[in-house]
Coordinates of C-alpha atoms in Angstrom, one line a residue:
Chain A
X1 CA 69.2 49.3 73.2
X2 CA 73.0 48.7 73.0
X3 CA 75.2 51.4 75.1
X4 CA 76.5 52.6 71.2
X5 CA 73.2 53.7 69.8
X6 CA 72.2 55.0 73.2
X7 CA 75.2 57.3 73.6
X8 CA 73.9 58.0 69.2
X9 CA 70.4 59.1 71.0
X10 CA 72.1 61.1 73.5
X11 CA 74.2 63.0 71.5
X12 CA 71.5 63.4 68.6
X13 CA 69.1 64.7 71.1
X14 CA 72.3 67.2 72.5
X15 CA 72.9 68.7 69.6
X16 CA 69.1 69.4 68.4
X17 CA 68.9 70.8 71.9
X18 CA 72.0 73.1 71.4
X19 CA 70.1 73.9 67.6
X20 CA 66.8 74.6 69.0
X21 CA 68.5 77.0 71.7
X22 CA 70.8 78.9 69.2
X23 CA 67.4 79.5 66.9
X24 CA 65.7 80.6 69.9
X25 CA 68.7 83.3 70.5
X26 CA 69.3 84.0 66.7
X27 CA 65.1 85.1 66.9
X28 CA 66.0 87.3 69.9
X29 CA 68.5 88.8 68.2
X30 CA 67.6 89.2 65.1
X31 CA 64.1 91.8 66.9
X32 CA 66.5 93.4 69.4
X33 CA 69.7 94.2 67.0
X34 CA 68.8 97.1 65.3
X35 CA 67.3 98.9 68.3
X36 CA 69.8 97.6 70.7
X37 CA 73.5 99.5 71.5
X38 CA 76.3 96.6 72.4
X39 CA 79.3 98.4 73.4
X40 CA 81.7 95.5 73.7
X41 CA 80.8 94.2 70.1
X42 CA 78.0 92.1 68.8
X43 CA 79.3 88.6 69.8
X44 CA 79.5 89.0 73.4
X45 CA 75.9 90.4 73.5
X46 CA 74.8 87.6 71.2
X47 CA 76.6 85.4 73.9
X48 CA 74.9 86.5 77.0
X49 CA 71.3 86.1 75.1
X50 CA 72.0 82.6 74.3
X51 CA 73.3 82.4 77.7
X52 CA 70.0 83.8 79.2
X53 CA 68.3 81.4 77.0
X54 CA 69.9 78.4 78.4
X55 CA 69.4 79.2 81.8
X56 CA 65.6 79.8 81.0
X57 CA 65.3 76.0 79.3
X58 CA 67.1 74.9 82.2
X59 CA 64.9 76.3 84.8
X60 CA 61.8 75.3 82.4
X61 CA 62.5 71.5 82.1
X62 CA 63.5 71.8 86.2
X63 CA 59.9 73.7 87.0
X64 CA 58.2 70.8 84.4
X65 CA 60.1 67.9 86.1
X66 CA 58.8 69.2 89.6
X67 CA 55.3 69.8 88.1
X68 CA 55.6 66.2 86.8
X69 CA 56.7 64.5 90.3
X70 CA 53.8 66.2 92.0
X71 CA 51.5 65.9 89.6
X72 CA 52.0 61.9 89.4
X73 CA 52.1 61.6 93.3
X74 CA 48.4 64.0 92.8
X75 CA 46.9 60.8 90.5
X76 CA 47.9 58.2 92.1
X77 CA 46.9 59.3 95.5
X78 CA 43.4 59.6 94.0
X79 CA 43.5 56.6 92.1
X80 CA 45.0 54.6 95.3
X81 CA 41.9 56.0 97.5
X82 CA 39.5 54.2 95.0
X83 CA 41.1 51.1 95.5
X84 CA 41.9 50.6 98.8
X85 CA 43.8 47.5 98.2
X86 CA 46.9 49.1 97.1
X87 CA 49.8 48.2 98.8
X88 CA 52.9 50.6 99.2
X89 CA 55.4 48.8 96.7
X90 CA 52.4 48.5 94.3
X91 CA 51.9 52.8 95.1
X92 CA 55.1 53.5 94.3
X93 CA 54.9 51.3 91.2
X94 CA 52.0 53.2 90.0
X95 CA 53.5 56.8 90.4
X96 CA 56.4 55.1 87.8
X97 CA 53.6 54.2 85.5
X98 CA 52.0 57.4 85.7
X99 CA 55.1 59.3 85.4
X100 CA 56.0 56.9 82.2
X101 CA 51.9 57.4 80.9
X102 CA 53.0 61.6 81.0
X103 CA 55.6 60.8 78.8
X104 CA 53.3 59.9 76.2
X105 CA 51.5 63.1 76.0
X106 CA 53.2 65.9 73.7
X107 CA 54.8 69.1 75.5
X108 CA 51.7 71.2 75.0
X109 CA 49.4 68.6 76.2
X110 CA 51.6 67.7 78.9
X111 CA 52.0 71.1 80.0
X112 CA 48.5 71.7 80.2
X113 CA 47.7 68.6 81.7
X114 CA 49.6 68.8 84.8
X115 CA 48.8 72.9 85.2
X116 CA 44.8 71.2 85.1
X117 CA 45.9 68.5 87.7
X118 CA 47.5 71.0 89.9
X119 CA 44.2 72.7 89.9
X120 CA 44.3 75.4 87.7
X121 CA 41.2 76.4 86.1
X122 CA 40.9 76.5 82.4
X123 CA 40.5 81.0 82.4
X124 CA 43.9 80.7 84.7
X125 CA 46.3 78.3 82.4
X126 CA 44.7 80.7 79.2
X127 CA 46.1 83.5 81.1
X128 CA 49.5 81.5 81.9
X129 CA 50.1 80.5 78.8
X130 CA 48.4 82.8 76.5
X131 CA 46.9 80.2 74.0
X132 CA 43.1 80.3 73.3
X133 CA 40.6 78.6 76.0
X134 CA 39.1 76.0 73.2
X135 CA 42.9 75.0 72.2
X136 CA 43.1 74.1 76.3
X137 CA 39.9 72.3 76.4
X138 CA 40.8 69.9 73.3
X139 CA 44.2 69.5 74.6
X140 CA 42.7 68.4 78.2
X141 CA 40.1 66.3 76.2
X142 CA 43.2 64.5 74.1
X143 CA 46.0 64.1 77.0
X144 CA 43.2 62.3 79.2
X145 CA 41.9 60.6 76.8
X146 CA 45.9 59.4 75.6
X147 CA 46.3 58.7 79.9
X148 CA 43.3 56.6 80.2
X149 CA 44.4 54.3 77.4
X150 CA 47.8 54.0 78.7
X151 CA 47.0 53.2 82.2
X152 CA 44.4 50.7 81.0
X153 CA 46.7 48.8 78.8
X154 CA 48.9 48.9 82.0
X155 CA 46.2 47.7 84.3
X156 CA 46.1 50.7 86.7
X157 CA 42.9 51.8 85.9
Chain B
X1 CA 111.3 71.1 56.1
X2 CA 114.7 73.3 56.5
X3 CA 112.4 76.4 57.1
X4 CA 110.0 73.9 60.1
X5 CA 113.1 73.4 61.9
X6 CA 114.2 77.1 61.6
X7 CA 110.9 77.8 63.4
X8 CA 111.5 74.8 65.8
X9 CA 114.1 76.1 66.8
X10 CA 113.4 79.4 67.1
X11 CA 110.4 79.0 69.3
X12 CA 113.0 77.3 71.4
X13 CA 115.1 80.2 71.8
X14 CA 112.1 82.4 72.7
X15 CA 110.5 80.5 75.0
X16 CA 113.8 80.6 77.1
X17 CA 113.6 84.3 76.8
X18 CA 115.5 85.4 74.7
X19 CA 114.1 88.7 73.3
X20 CA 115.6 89.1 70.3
X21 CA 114.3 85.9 69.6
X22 CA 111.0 86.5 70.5
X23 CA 110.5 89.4 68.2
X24 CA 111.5 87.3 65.4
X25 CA 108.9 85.2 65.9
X26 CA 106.2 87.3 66.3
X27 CA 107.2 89.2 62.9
X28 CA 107.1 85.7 61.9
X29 CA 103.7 85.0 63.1
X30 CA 102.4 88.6 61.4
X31 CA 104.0 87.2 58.2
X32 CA 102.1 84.4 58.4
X33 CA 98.8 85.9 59.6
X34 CA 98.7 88.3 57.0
X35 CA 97.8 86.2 54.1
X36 CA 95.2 84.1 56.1
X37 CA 93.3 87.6 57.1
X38 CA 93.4 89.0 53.8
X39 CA 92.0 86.1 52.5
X40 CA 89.2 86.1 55.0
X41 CA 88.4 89.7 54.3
X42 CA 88.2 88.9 50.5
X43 CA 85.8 85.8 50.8
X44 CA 83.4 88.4 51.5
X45 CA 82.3 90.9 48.4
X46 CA 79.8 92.7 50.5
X47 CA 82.9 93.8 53.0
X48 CA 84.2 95.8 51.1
X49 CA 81.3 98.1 51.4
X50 CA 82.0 98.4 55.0
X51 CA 85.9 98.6 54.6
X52 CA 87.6 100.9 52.2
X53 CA 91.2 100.2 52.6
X54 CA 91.5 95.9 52.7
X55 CA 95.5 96.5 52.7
X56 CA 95.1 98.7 56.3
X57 CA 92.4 96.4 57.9
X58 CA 94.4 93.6 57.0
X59 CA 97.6 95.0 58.9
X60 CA 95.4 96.5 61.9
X61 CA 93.6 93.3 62.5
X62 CA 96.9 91.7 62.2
X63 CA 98.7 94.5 64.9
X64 CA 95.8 93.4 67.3
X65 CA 95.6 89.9 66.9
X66 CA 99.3 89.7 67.6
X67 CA 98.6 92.6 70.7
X68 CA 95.9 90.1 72.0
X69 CA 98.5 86.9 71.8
X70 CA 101.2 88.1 73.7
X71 CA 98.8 89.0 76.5
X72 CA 97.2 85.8 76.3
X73 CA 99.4 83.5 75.5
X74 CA 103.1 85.1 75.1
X75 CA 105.6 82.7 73.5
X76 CA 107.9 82.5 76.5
X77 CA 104.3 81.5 79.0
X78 CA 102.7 78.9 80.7
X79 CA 100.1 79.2 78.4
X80 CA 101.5 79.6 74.9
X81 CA 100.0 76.9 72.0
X82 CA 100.1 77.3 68.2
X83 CA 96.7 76.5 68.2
X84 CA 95.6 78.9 71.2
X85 CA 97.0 81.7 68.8
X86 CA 95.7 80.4 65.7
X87 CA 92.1 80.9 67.6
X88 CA 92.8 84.2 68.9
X89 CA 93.4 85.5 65.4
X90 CA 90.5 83.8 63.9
X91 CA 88.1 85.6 66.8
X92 CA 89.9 88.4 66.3
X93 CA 88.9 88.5 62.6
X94 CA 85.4 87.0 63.0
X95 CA 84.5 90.0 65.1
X96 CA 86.1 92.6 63.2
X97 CA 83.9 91.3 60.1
X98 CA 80.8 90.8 62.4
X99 CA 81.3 94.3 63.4
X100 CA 81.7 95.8 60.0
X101 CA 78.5 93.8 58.8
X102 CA 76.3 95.5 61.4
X103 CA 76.1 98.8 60.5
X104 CA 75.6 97.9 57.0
X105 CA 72.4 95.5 58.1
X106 CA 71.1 97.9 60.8
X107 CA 70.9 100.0 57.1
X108 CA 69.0 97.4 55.3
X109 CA 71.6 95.8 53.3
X110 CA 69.7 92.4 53.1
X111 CA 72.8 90.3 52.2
X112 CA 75.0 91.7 55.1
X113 CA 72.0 91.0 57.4
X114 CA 72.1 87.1 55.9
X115 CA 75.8 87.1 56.2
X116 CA 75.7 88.7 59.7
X117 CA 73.4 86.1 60.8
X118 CA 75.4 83.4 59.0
X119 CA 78.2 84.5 61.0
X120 CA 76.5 84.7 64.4
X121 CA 74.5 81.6 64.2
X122 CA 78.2 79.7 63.5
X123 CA 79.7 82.1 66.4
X124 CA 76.8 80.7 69.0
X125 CA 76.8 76.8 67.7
X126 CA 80.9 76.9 68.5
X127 CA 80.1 78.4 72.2
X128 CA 76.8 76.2 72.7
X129 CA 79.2 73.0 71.8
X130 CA 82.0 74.2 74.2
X131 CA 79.8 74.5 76.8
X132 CA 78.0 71.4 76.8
X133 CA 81.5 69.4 76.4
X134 CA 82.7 71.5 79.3
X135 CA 79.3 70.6 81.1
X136 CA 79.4 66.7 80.3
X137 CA 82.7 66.1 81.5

């Protein structure tokens, strides 16, 4: 991809961002407005919810980052102890692909994936994320099912 | 263009401080403003719900927008731009509407809500854009 279209992406996927956050805010404000007093006016109030919303993606896409690391370093340590004749630069070239392979899975799968693989149960990630348990189980089913074809084609597996 | 260099050069006697000057101007500015307000308040049918008198709004918003430059950016300081005060005015405005629209939705006046939302969702895109420039550079 040339640097042009790449900076395209970038700023395409910016401003969907920025959309996607202002929505988020705009459904905030649109339950808590009539109920809520905002001395200084509307707008600044309107302000410091989008502002709290920002800082909540933010810390989000840092926690799911972190879960993503460890949960990569999780699989290939198990899939490096079945096959002993790993060697390190080969390790670390597997936690790429494996970090790659979680890229393919959607953001609810992904989610749930990595919460199973840090050893959650299924009753606990229900709980976490308040979706029903058989939504969990298919969406285990589908992300490992998505991995293991990945990381075949790739030849880890 | 006789009228431009007028202003020209009456800016330049105000930002040495002369204050004679500087009043000029910023009856010149309120001259100016006036129309742009008035025609920002009238875009909007379902204002006038919420504001009885347009002629008085349109001065006070005026007498506050012009308050709100010369603490912010006075002719004669560091700080002054056109374009600074420009803004100021049009915040100034935006939240005097927005704040007008909210009683009237809070009373279940669907079109204010839509307009309110309008109006808030623009407000929030603006900031959101500032911020990520400010953030990417």
């Amino acid at each position: 991809m040339d640097g042009k279209k790449k900076l395209e992406n970038i700023k395409m996927n910016m401003q969907r961002s920025n959309e996607d956050m202002v929505q988020q805010a705009l459904l905030i404000i649109y339950k808590k407005y009539k109920t809520a007093s905002f001395p200084k006016g509307i707008i600044p109030w309107a302000y410091r919810i989008l502002d709290n919303v920002v800082k909540n993606a933010y810390q989000k896409n840092k926690r799911q980052q972190h879960l993503l690391n460890d949960s990569a370093d999780k699989l290939a340590e198990l899939l490096s102890s079945r096959n002993m004749t790993d060697t390190p630069c080969e390790y670390h070239e597997m936690i790429d692909e494996i970090r790659n392979a979680f890229k393919h899975l959607n953001d609810r799968e992904r989610e749930i994936f990595l919460l199973k693989l840090q050893g959650y149960t299924g009753t606990e990630i229900q709980q976490k994320l308040g979706i029903k348990r058989n939504i969990i189980d298919i969406r285990i089913h589908r992300g490992s099912k998505k991995l293991k074809n990945i990381l075949l084609k790739r030849g880890i597996l | 263009m006789k009228e431009f260099t007028d202003t020209e050069k009456l800016i330049q006697k105000a930002r040495s401080g002369n204050n004679e000057a500087k009043n000029r101007f910023y009856d010149r500015l309120n001259e100016r403003f006036l129309p742009v307000i008035k025609c920002e308040l009238k875009r909007y049918a379902i204002l006038q719900k919420g504001i009885p008198d347009i002629e008085k709004t349109n001065v006070d918003i005026c007498c506050k927008a012009i308050d709100e430059i010369k603490k912010i950016c006075p002719i004669d300081g560091r700080n002054w731009s056109l374009k600074r005060a420009v803004h100021v005015l049009h915040n100034i405005t935006d939240d005097y509407i927005v704040n007008t629209l909210v009683p009237l939705a809070k009373n279940g006046d669907a079109e204010a809500e839509n307009l309110l939302f309008v109006l808030i969702r623009n407000k929030l895109l603006q900031w959101m854009e500032r911020k990520s420039w400010k953030t990417s550079k």
